[in-house]
Tab-separated table of C-alpha atoms and ligand atoms in Angstrom:
chain	number	residue	atom	x	y	z
H	1	MET	CA	-14.038	-0.032	12.257
H	2	THR	CA	-10.869	-0.805	14.090
H	3	SER	CA	-9.722	-0.231	17.635
H	4	SER	CA	-8.775	2.887	17.756
H	5	GLY	CA	-12.136	4.803	17.537
H	6	ALA	CA	-12.807	4.786	13.658
H	7	PRO	CA	-16.689	4.653	13.082
H	8	SER	CA	-19.095	1.783	13.475
H	9	TYR	CA	-19.942	0.002	10.227
H	10	ALA	CA	-22.276	3.157	8.481
H	11	LEU	CA	-18.899	3.658	5.891
H	12	PRO	CA	-18.917	-0.394	5.004
H	13	LEU	CA	-22.834	-0.204	4.399
H	14	GLU	CA	-22.482	2.433	2.763
H	15	ARG	CA	-19.902	1.148	0.381
H	16	ARG	CA	-21.549	-2.620	0.622
H	17	ALA	CA	-24.656	-0.307	-1.503
H	18	ARG	CA	-22.027	1.309	-4.026
H	19	VAL	CA	-20.817	-1.548	-5.315
H	20	LEU	CA	-24.384	-3.032	-6.007
H	21	ASP	CA	-25.381	0.155	-7.058
H	22	ALA	CA	-22.317	-0.339	-9.486
H	23	ILE	CA	-23.047	-3.778	-10.479
H	24	GLY	CA	-26.500	-4.669	-11.213
H	25	PRO	CA	-27.073	-7.257	-11.609
H	26	GLY	CA	-24.766	-9.745	-9.845
H	27	VAL	CA	-22.843	-11.175	-7.171
H	28	VAL	CA	-19.430	-10.729	-5.134
H	29	VAL	CA	-18.423	-13.239	-3.761
H	30	LEU	CA	-14.841	-11.890	-1.603
H	31	PRO	CA	-13.231	-14.125	0.643
H	32	ALA	CA	-10.930	-12.625	3.761
H	33	ALA	CA	-7.206	-13.000	3.866
H	34	PRO	CA	-6.478	-16.578	4.895
H	35	VAL	CA	-4.061	-17.172	7.533
H	36	HIS	CA	-0.382	-18.384	7.005
H	37	HIS	CA	1.360	-21.128	9.008
H	38	ARG	CA	5.225	-20.182	9.911
H	39	ASN	CA	6.143	-22.479	11.332
H	40	GLY	CA	5.388	-24.734	14.299
H	41	ASP	CA	2.465	-23.214	16.296
H	42	VAL	CA	3.019	-19.998	15.109
H	43	GLU	CA	1.078	-17.807	12.587
H	44	HIS	CA	2.704	-14.877	10.216
H	45	PRO	CA	0.605	-11.890	11.206
H	46	TYR	CA	-2.930	-11.624	10.418
H	47	ARG	CA	-3.661	-8.560	7.929
H	48	GLN	CA	-6.859	-8.357	6.465
H	49	ASP	CA	-7.507	-8.196	2.742
H	50	SER	CA	-8.118	-5.367	1.858
H	51	ASP	CA	-11.025	-5.450	0.159
H	52	PHE	CA	-12.669	-7.917	2.495
H	53	PHE	CA	-12.565	-4.955	4.832
H	54	TYR	CA	-13.501	-2.004	2.760
H	55	LEU	CA	-16.809	-3.927	2.979
H	56	THR	CA	-16.857	-4.927	6.214
H	57	GLY	CA	-14.667	-3.497	8.954
H	58	PHE	CA	-13.847	-7.198	9.779
H	59	ASP	CA	-10.725	-7.855	11.085
H	60	GLU	CA	-11.079	-12.027	11.488
H	61	PRO	CA	-9.909	-14.958	8.854
H	62	GLU	CA	-12.158	-17.409	8.116
H	63	SER	CA	-14.904	-15.170	6.697
H	64	VAL	CA	-16.800	-14.478	3.571
H	65	LEU	CA	-19.137	-11.385	1.899
H	66	VAL	CA	-21.376	-11.980	-0.134
H	67	LEU	CA	-23.224	-8.880	-1.953
H	68	THR	CA	-26.090	-9.884	-3.985
H	69	ASN	CA	-28.364	-8.035	-6.230
H	70	GLN	CA	-30.446	-11.331	-7.305
H	71	HIS	CA	-31.621	-12.429	-3.722
H	72	PRO	CA	-35.246	-12.137	-2.134
H	73	GLU	CA	-34.252	-10.925	1.137
H	74	HIS	CA	-30.770	-10.582	1.456
H	75	ARG	CA	-28.120	-7.597	-0.169
H	76	THR	CA	-25.745	-8.593	1.750
H	77	VAL	CA	-24.434	-11.259	4.159
H	78	LEU	CA	-21.805	-12.809	5.905
H	79	PHE	CA	-20.204	-16.287	6.665
H	80	LEU	CA	-17.756	-16.521	9.401
H	81	ARG	CA	-16.843	-18.579	12.929
H	82	ARG	CA	-19.300	-18.493	14.863
H	83	ARG	CA	-18.505	-18.064	18.829
H	84	ASP	CA	-17.035	-20.866	20.225
H	85	PRO	CA	-15.782	-20.466	24.086
H	86	GLU	CA	-13.397	-22.564	24.052
H	87	ARG	CA	-11.411	-21.454	21.253
H	88	GLU	CA	-11.869	-17.746	22.362
H	89	ILE	CA	-9.650	-18.263	25.200
H	90	TRP	CA	-6.797	-18.276	23.615
H	91	ASP	CA	-7.626	-16.012	20.365
H	92	GLY	CA	-9.394	-13.761	22.055
H	93	PRO	CA	-13.691	-12.562	21.300
H	94	ARG	CA	-15.374	-13.113	17.762
H	95	VAL	CA	-18.366	-11.691	16.141
H	96	GLY	CA	-19.963	-14.606	15.789
H	97	VAL	CA	-23.248	-15.128	13.741
H	98	GLU	CA	-25.046	-13.059	16.044
H	99	GLY	CA	-23.207	-10.179	16.609
H	100	ALA	CA	-22.875	-9.850	13.033
H	101	VAL	CA	-25.719	-8.582	11.607
H	102	SER	CA	-25.679	-5.634	14.821
H	103	GLU	CA	-22.324	-5.099	15.013
H	104	LEU	CA	-21.540	-5.167	10.939
H	105	GLY	CA	-24.676	-3.818	9.630
H	106	VAL	CA	-25.206	-6.946	7.505
H	107	ASP	CA	-28.896	-8.528	6.066
H	108	ALA	CA	-28.053	-12.392	7.558
H	109	ALA	CA	-25.140	-14.323	8.352
H	110	PHE	CA	-24.225	-17.362	8.886
H	111	ASP	CA	-21.725	-20.463	9.939
H	112	ILE	CA	-18.967	-20.496	7.293
H	113	GLU	CA	-19.255	-24.571	8.705
H	114	GLU	CA	-22.056	-23.585	6.125
H	115	LEU	CA	-20.398	-22.176	3.456
H	116	ASP	CA	-20.571	-24.991	0.855
H	117	GLU	CA	-24.234	-25.638	1.705
H	118	ARG	CA	-24.978	-22.552	0.990
H	119	LEU	CA	-23.419	-20.552	-1.312
H	120	PRO	CA	-24.646	-22.752	-3.911
H	121	ASP	CA	-28.011	-20.763	-3.307
H	122	TYR	CA	-26.955	-17.219	-3.334
H	123	LEU	CA	-25.322	-18.271	-7.313
H	124	GLY	CA	-28.120	-19.992	-8.968
H	125	ASP	CA	-30.078	-18.070	-11.613
H	126	VAL	CA	-27.220	-15.253	-11.195
H	127	ASP	CA	-25.395	-14.585	-14.990
H	128	ARG	CA	-22.380	-13.322	-13.830
H	129	VAL	CA	-20.696	-13.467	-10.186
H	130	HIS	CA	-17.217	-10.420	-9.478
H	131	ALA	CA	-14.780	-12.894	-8.083
H	132	ARG	CA	-11.802	-12.771	-8.190
H	133	VAL	CA	-9.216	-16.049	-9.114
H	134	GLY	CA	-5.970	-16.947	-9.464
H	135	ARG	CA	-3.721	-16.108	-6.769
H	136	GLY	CA	-3.664	-19.270	-4.770
H	137	HIS	CA	-6.782	-18.383	-1.996
H	138	PRO	CA	-7.567	-21.750	-0.299
H	139	PHE	CA	-11.489	-20.159	-1.345
H	140	GLU	CA	-11.050	-20.789	-4.668
H	141	ALA	CA	-11.520	-24.194	-4.620
H	142	ARG	CA	-15.019	-23.977	-2.866
H	143	LEU	CA	-16.384	-20.844	-4.984
H	144	PHE	CA	-15.439	-22.948	-8.453
H	145	ARG	CA	-17.031	-25.997	-6.258
H	146	ALA	CA	-20.522	-24.240	-5.252
H	147	LEU	CA	-20.247	-23.263	-9.115
H	148	GLU	CA	-19.972	-27.338	-10.199
H	149	VAL	CA	-22.789	-27.611	-7.303
H	150	VAL	CA	-25.509	-25.014	-9.409
H	151	ARG	CA	-24.286	-26.213	-13.049
H	152	GLY	CA	-26.159	-29.569	-11.087
H	153	ARG	CA	-29.325	-27.950	-10.677
H	154	ALA	CA	-29.282	-27.625	-14.075
H	155	ARG	CA	-32.136	-29.515	-14.713
H	156	LYS	CA	-34.166	-28.152	-11.686
H	157	LYS	CA	-34.437	-25.558	-14.371
H	158	VAL	CA	-31.538	-23.250	-11.971
H	159	ARG	CA	-29.399	-21.410	-14.091
H	160	ALA	CA	-25.564	-21.543	-13.868
H	161	PRO	CA	-23.712	-18.502	-13.759
H	162	SER	CA	-21.253	-18.093	-17.424
H	163	GLU	CA	-19.302	-15.206	-16.696
H	164	LEU	CA	-16.605	-14.416	-14.334
H	165	VAL	CA	-15.636	-11.111	-13.602
H	166	ASP	CA	-12.800	-9.193	-11.677
H	167	PRO	CA	-14.423	-7.240	-8.841
H	168	GLY	CA	-11.130	-5.319	-8.801
H	169	LYS	CA	-13.465	-3.636	-11.839
H	170	THR	CA	-15.613	-1.919	-9.419
H	171	LEU	CA	-13.677	-2.485	-6.189
H	172	HIS	CA	-10.812	-1.020	-6.842
H	173	GLU	CA	-12.361	1.585	-9.082
H	174	MET	CA	-13.545	3.314	-5.982
H	175	ARG	CA	-10.534	2.461	-3.776
H	176	LEU	CA	-8.052	4.433	-6.212
H	177	ARG	CA	-10.536	7.368	-5.083
H	178	LYS	CA	-9.960	7.845	-1.701
H	179	GLY	CA	-13.192	10.062	0.651
H	180	ALA	CA	-12.881	12.788	3.176
H	181	TYR	CA	-12.730	9.476	6.015
H	182	GLU	CA	-9.670	8.060	4.584
H	183	LEU	CA	-7.662	10.958	3.787
H	184	GLU	CA	-8.310	11.727	7.440
H	185	VAL	CA	-6.598	8.529	8.386
H	186	MET	CA	-4.616	8.710	4.939
H	187	ARG	CA	-3.131	12.721	7.281
H	188	ARG	CA	-3.113	10.812	10.255
H	189	ALA	CA	-0.172	7.928	9.273
H	190	ALA	CA	1.551	10.786	8.046
H	191	VAL	CA	1.692	12.614	11.245
H	192	ILE	CA	2.472	9.687	12.947
H	193	THR	CA	5.270	8.543	10.113
H	194	ARG	CA	6.436	12.748	10.590
H	195	ASP	CA	7.546	11.351	13.999
H	196	ALA	CA	9.452	8.460	13.437
H	197	HIS	CA	11.507	9.482	10.211
H	198	LEU	CA	13.034	12.569	12.683
H	199	ALA	CA	13.002	9.999	15.395
H	200	ALA	CA	15.022	8.224	13.274
H	201	MET	CA	17.033	11.312	12.157
H	202	ARG	CA	18.664	11.145	15.547
H	203	ALA	CA	19.628	7.981	16.053
H	204	ALA	CA	21.106	7.188	12.890
H	205	ARG	CA	24.520	8.100	14.175
H	206	PRO	CA	28.333	7.209	12.786
H	207	GLY	CA	28.146	3.724	15.387
H	208	ARG	CA	25.136	2.526	14.800
H	209	ALA	CA	23.529	-0.672	13.527
H	210	GLU	CA	21.139	-0.135	10.999
H	211	TYR	CA	18.587	-2.371	12.802
H	212	GLU	CA	18.838	0.086	15.807
H	213	VAL	CA	17.628	2.683	13.738
H	214	GLU	CA	14.457	0.585	12.273
H	215	ALA	CA	13.831	-0.742	15.732
H	216	GLU	CA	13.148	3.590	16.658
H	217	LEU	CA	10.846	3.624	13.480
H	218	LEU	CA	8.993	0.399	14.959
H	219	SER	CA	9.047	1.829	18.494
H	220	VAL	CA	7.189	5.138	17.303
H	221	PHE	CA	4.977	3.628	14.939
H	222	ARG	CA	3.379	1.867	18.044
H	223	ARG	CA	3.666	4.709	20.386
H	224	GLY	CA	1.894	6.361	18.288
H	225	GLY	CA	-0.849	3.982	17.704
H	226	ALA	CA	0.204	2.148	14.216
H	227	GLU	CA	-1.370	-1.191	13.949
H	228	ARG	CA	2.366	-1.603	11.848
H	229	PRO	CA	4.901	-1.407	9.140
H	230	ALA	CA	2.682	-0.847	5.864
H	231	TYR	CA	5.864	-2.948	4.271
H	232	GLU	CA	9.431	-3.643	5.897
H	233	SER	CA	10.650	-0.645	6.798
H	234	ILE	CA	14.562	0.613	4.588
H	235	VAL	CA	17.001	1.598	6.499
H	236	GLY	CA	20.309	1.638	4.320
H	237	SER	CA	23.812	3.594	5.688
H	238	GLY	CA	26.245	4.251	3.098
H	239	PRO	CA	26.864	1.541	-0.076
H	240	ASN	CA	23.652	-0.055	1.169
H	241	ALA	CA	21.634	2.701	-0.039
H	242	THR	CA	21.939	2.229	-3.021
H	243	ILE	CA	20.517	-1.205	-3.193
H	244	LEU	CA	16.601	-0.906	-4.172
H	245	HIS	CA	15.196	-3.224	-1.653
H	246	TYR	CA	17.802	-3.421	0.643
H	247	ARG	CA	15.811	-4.220	4.471
H	248	ALA	CA	17.492	-2.856	7.319
H	249	GLY	CA	20.400	-4.992	8.469
H	250	ARG	CA	23.359	-5.653	10.819
H	251	ARG	CA	25.513	-2.887	8.892
H	252	ARG	CA	27.178	0.538	11.592
H	253	ILE	CA	26.610	3.487	10.272
H	254	GLU	CA	30.002	4.977	8.942
H	255	GLU	CA	30.945	8.938	9.085
H	256	GLY	CA	30.344	10.416	6.352
H	257	GLU	CA	27.810	8.071	4.481
H	258	LEU	CA	24.441	8.691	3.482
H	259	VAL	CA	21.420	7.070	5.564
H	260	LEU	CA	18.570	6.329	3.507
H	261	ILE	CA	15.404	5.230	5.119
H	262	ASP	CA	12.016	4.583	3.505
H	263	ALA	CA	9.196	3.316	5.662
H	264	GLY	CA	5.954	4.363	6.920
H	265	CYS	CA	2.667	3.094	9.088
H	266	GLU	CA	-0.183	1.641	8.539
H	267	LEU	CA	-2.872	2.775	10.322
H	268	ASP	CA	-6.240	1.897	10.291
H	269	TYR	CA	-5.688	0.679	7.339
H	270	TYR	CA	-4.546	3.067	5.656
H	271	ALA	CA	-0.291	3.331	4.556
H	272	SER	CA	2.393	5.493	4.389
H	273	ASP	CA	4.857	5.385	2.330
H	274	VAL	CA	7.477	8.112	3.049
H	275	THR	CA	11.322	7.986	1.915
H	276	ARG	CA	14.237	10.072	3.468
H	277	THR	CA	17.999	10.284	2.732
H	278	PHE	CA	20.652	12.137	5.265
H	279	PRO	CA	23.963	12.017	6.822
H	280	ALA	CA	24.709	9.775	9.402
H	281	SER	CA	27.512	12.719	10.390
H	282	GLY	CA	25.189	15.807	10.033
H	283	ARG	CA	27.049	17.391	7.166
H	284	PHE	CA	26.608	16.660	3.224
H	285	SER	CA	29.341	16.042	1.646
H	286	PRO	CA	29.888	17.967	-2.053
H	287	GLU	CA	29.038	14.923	-4.409
H	288	GLN	CA	26.822	13.826	-2.090
H	289	ARG	CA	24.942	17.932	-1.711
H	290	ALA	CA	25.622	17.342	-5.072
H	291	LEU	CA	23.217	14.653	-5.934
H	292	TYR	CA	20.650	15.471	-3.655
H	293	ASP	CA	19.938	18.453	-4.904
H	294	VAL	CA	19.902	17.166	-8.413
H	295	VAL	CA	16.757	14.499	-6.836
H	296	LEU	CA	15.111	17.056	-4.884
H	297	ALA	CA	14.466	19.009	-8.108
H	298	ALA	CA	13.056	16.157	-9.322
H	299	GLN	CA	10.613	15.940	-6.741
H	300	ARG	CA	9.462	19.085	-5.995
H	301	ALA	CA	8.896	19.072	-9.664
H	302	CYS	CA	7.111	16.772	-9.667
H	303	ILE	CA	5.183	17.631	-6.537
H	304	GLU	CA	4.172	20.917	-8.706
H	305	ALA	CA	2.587	19.098	-11.599
H	306	THR	CA	1.347	16.502	-9.618
H	307	ARG	CA	-2.221	17.791	-10.836
H	308	PRO	CA	-6.292	16.983	-12.432
H	309	GLY	CA	-5.310	16.148	-16.333
H	310	ALA	CA	-1.326	15.495	-15.586
H	311	THR	CA	-0.425	11.629	-15.417
H	312	VAL	CA	1.770	8.834	-14.214
H	313	ASP	CA	3.725	8.918	-16.857
H	314	GLY	CA	4.102	12.494	-16.987
H	315	ILE	CA	5.103	13.100	-14.094
H	316	HIS	CA	7.742	10.662	-14.258
H	317	GLU	CA	8.840	12.393	-17.943
H	318	VAL	CA	9.349	16.010	-15.624
H	319	ALA	CA	11.760	13.062	-12.979
H	320	VAL	CA	13.701	11.635	-15.264
H	321	GLU	CA	14.292	14.592	-17.326
H	322	VAL	CA	15.338	16.655	-14.172
H	323	THR	CA	17.523	14.327	-12.790
H	324	THR	CA	18.857	13.270	-16.884
H	325	ARG	CA	20.043	17.604	-16.650
H	326	GLY	CA	21.742	17.233	-13.227
H	327	LEU	CA	24.166	14.220	-14.040
H	328	LEU	CA	24.598	15.563	-17.008
H	329	GLU	CA	25.760	18.580	-15.394
H	330	LEU	CA	27.674	16.769	-13.237
H	331	GLY	CA	29.617	14.332	-15.585
H	332	LEU	CA	28.233	11.237	-14.545
H	333	LEU	CA	26.484	11.415	-18.188
H	334	THR	CA	27.615	12.834	-21.405
H	335	GLY	CA	26.360	14.189	-24.486
H	336	SER	CA	23.212	15.802	-25.428
H	337	LEU	CA	19.919	16.122	-23.375
H	338	GLU	CA	17.364	14.474	-26.187
H	339	GLU	CA	20.289	11.823	-27.512
H	340	ASN	CA	19.844	11.378	-23.174
H	341	LEU	CA	16.697	10.616	-22.747
H	342	ALA	CA	16.065	8.555	-26.580
H	343	GLU	CA	18.310	6.569	-25.109
H	344	HIS	CA	17.352	5.997	-21.396
H	345	HIS	CA	20.442	6.349	-20.255
H	346	TYR	CA	19.341	7.548	-16.649
H	347	ARG	CA	18.639	4.513	-16.335
H	348	LYS	CA	21.736	3.381	-15.141
H	349	PHE	CA	20.929	5.671	-12.161
H	350	PHE	CA	17.650	6.082	-11.458
H	351	MET	CA	16.077	2.789	-12.400
H	352	HIS	CA	12.456	2.551	-10.788
H	353	ARG	CA	9.160	4.116	-11.680
H	354	THR	CA	8.054	7.850	-9.858
H	355	SER	CA	4.670	7.092	-8.584
H	356	HIS	CA	2.502	4.224	-7.350
H	357	TRP	CA	-1.054	4.788	-5.897
H	358	LEU	CA	-1.311	5.194	-2.470
H	359	GLY	CA	-4.066	3.851	0.314
H	360	MET	CA	-5.137	0.830	2.036
H	361	ASP	CA	-2.327	-0.510	-0.076
H	362	VAL	CA	1.650	0.459	-0.053
H	363	HIS	CA	0.829	0.165	-3.833
H	364	ASP	CA	-2.696	0.448	-4.201
H	365	VAL	CA	-4.956	-0.315	-6.310
H	366	GLY	CA	-6.341	1.010	-9.526
H	367	ALA	CA	-5.977	0.694	-12.942
H	368	TYR	CA	-2.648	3.138	-14.262
H	369	TYR	CA	-4.310	3.165	-17.431
H	370	VAL	CA	-7.607	3.308	-19.189
H	371	GLY	CA	-8.589	2.380	-22.718
H	372	GLY	CA	-4.729	2.213	-23.337
H	373	GLU	CA	-4.316	5.453	-22.191
H	374	ALA	CA	-2.054	6.883	-19.008
H	375	ARG	CA	-4.857	8.071	-16.482
H	376	PRO	CA	-5.506	11.700	-16.306
H	377	LEU	CA	-5.406	12.711	-12.444
H	378	GLU	CA	-8.337	13.183	-10.711
H	379	PRO	CA	-8.642	15.059	-6.879
H	380	GLY	CA	-8.957	12.609	-4.604
H	381	PHE	CA	-6.911	10.281	-6.305
H	382	VAL	CA	-3.768	9.389	-3.821
H	383	LEU	CA	0.126	8.607	-4.963
H	384	THR	CA	3.789	8.647	-4.069
H	385	ILE	CA	6.420	11.376	-5.940
H	386	GLU	CA	9.318	9.056	-5.621
H	387	PRO	CA	12.473	9.918	-7.931
H	388	GLY	CA	16.030	9.049	-7.212
H	389	ILE	CA	19.554	8.376	-8.132
H	390	TYR	CA	21.787	5.311	-7.452
H	391	VAL	CA	25.395	4.982	-7.849
H	392	GLY	CA	26.934	1.935	-7.654
H	393	VAL	CA	29.826	0.870	-6.198
H	394	ARG	CA	31.181	0.574	-10.066
H	395	GLU	CA	34.193	1.228	-12.712
H	396	ASP	CA	32.636	2.892	-14.724
H	397	VAL	CA	32.252	6.010	-12.783
H	398	ASP	CA	34.336	8.552	-11.419
H	399	ALA	CA	35.475	7.077	-7.722
H	400	LYS	CA	33.754	10.143	-5.656
H	401	TRP	CA	30.567	9.039	-6.407
H	402	ARG	CA	30.450	5.605	-6.015
H	403	GLY	CA	28.356	4.005	-3.203
H	404	ILE	CA	25.895	6.893	-3.139
H	405	GLY	CA	22.812	6.282	-3.472
H	406	ILE	CA	19.693	9.188	-2.270
H	407	ARG	CA	15.688	8.435	-2.875
H	408	ILE	CA	13.064	11.075	-1.398
H	409	GLU	CA	9.770	10.235	-1.026
H	410	ASP	CA	6.066	11.932	-0.293
H	411	ASP	CA	2.086	11.105	0.003
H	412	ILE	CA	-0.004	14.046	-2.749
H	413	VAL	CA	-3.593	14.246	-2.603
H	414	VAL	CA	-4.693	15.753	-6.243
H	415	THR	CA	-6.776	18.767	-5.045
H	416	ALA	CA	-8.589	20.654	-7.369
H	417	ASP	CA	-6.367	23.448	-5.857
H	418	GLY	CA	-3.529	21.354	-6.790
H	419	PRO	CA	-0.699	19.265	-4.922
H	420	MET	CA	-1.190	18.426	-0.971
H	421	ASN	CA	1.691	17.147	0.691
H	422	LEU	CA	0.607	14.684	3.700
H	423	THR	CA	4.068	14.353	4.727
H	424	HIS	CA	5.544	17.855	4.065
H	425	ASP	CA	6.872	18.362	7.682
H	426	ILE	CA	9.658	15.674	6.956
H	427	PRO	CA	12.308	18.135	5.661
H	428	THR	CA	13.414	17.194	2.525
H	429	ASP	CA	15.968	20.507	1.741
H	430	ALA	CA	19.235	19.991	2.741
H	431	ASP	CA	19.965	22.756	4.488
H	432	GLU	CA	17.069	21.702	6.718
H	433	ILE	CA	17.917	19.204	7.148
H	434	GLU	CA	21.510	19.722	8.747
H	435	ARG	CA	19.911	22.239	11.206
H	436	VAL	CA	18.029	19.702	12.378
H	437	LEU	CA	20.825	16.759	12.446
H	438	ALA	CA	22.740	20.039	14.240
H	439	GLU	CA	20.332	19.651	16.884
H	440	ARG	CA	20.585	16.021	18.082
P	501	LIG	N1	8.211	1.490	0.082
P	501	LIG	C1	8.068	0.993	-1.299
P	501	LIG	C2	7.745	2.250	-2.254
P	501	LIG	O1	8.428	2.945	-1.976
P	501	LIG	O2	7.296	1.717	-3.092
P	502	MN	MN1	6.654	3.929	-2.622
P	503	MN	MN1	8.940	4.224	-0.140
């Protein structure tokens, strides 16, 4: 599947068969991710589309996968770039049309240049096409042209598709449930991410710039064999820790501040997503510690609640309640617990959700609601647990709390036996964090 020794095409082959079984009569059409131009002759780093990779294990651009239950000979067809010795000198080897059948296990392969000519043949006498539209992918226009060509064949007794279905309905349900291979990759991604966070904690001393800490994370990710970070790393020191989508900047860490690091690697197309918050000087101040312990209590209660049958909404309510109680005890909120919960006063300090699915995408696919109801968790679902408290530099709170931002985030697998924390060995306990920092 990738250079790091993952299986050959057996897994994508089995997934394609499952998709075809699930959809019944119909055709799935799935394009590779487009190449994005950056400037001059430079492109943005290419990363294959997750759905496409899930079903092919193939990371070249300019390809289209067709799965069909309605073709006399083929069930899986790949359009891809043909071999081109001239271009391969610049861009590296291609699988090519000849290699696609033997290396990727598809039934047939064609030059992508032949797509416009051949795609209509796969869409004739088909009622339902599973293709995602509305995302501005350049392939959409080609799909619509192919459908128009099929409609033009009506007088030749060819029936044109009448239904366009989002393939996510089938595919994203599959991706939501992680199998043994996927959980093993996610576990390995978590190990690299652990090493990166520990290295970053050692590096994040007063005087160091946020970008130096980011460099530490990236270095450990790459040396561990991860292809890339799963998202832009956040390294926020002092008041920057309260900016939810802050990136590592040029600010230098100061004595006595907290540092919030939200970073995870992507390994073999699977993400990890971890946040830790710690005191740069090695010891929490009383205010930092008080708020930290509220977030940690919320996080532990939520992890404990991450079991089959629970819901992401229900877990968020646990975080909200523990956080609200803590903020009331510390005087950051006033009034009764009931009133604060009813009026959502906690949102002044905790303004995001507690969880999201995690998998090939950091905010992974899969419905959160089914039939209008919050979906019960099942074994094999993976989600983050990431409560936080962010006290901005604002006039309406006691000065001693201002500029403190804390989030603690782990990656949890739902199992029949209870929560399995993939990132448990990156310390969260405040005393343990202080011990780790004392060893720097
Ligand atoms: N790092 C993205 C998130 O925590 O959702
Ligand atoms: Mn997250
Ligand atoms: Mn995160």
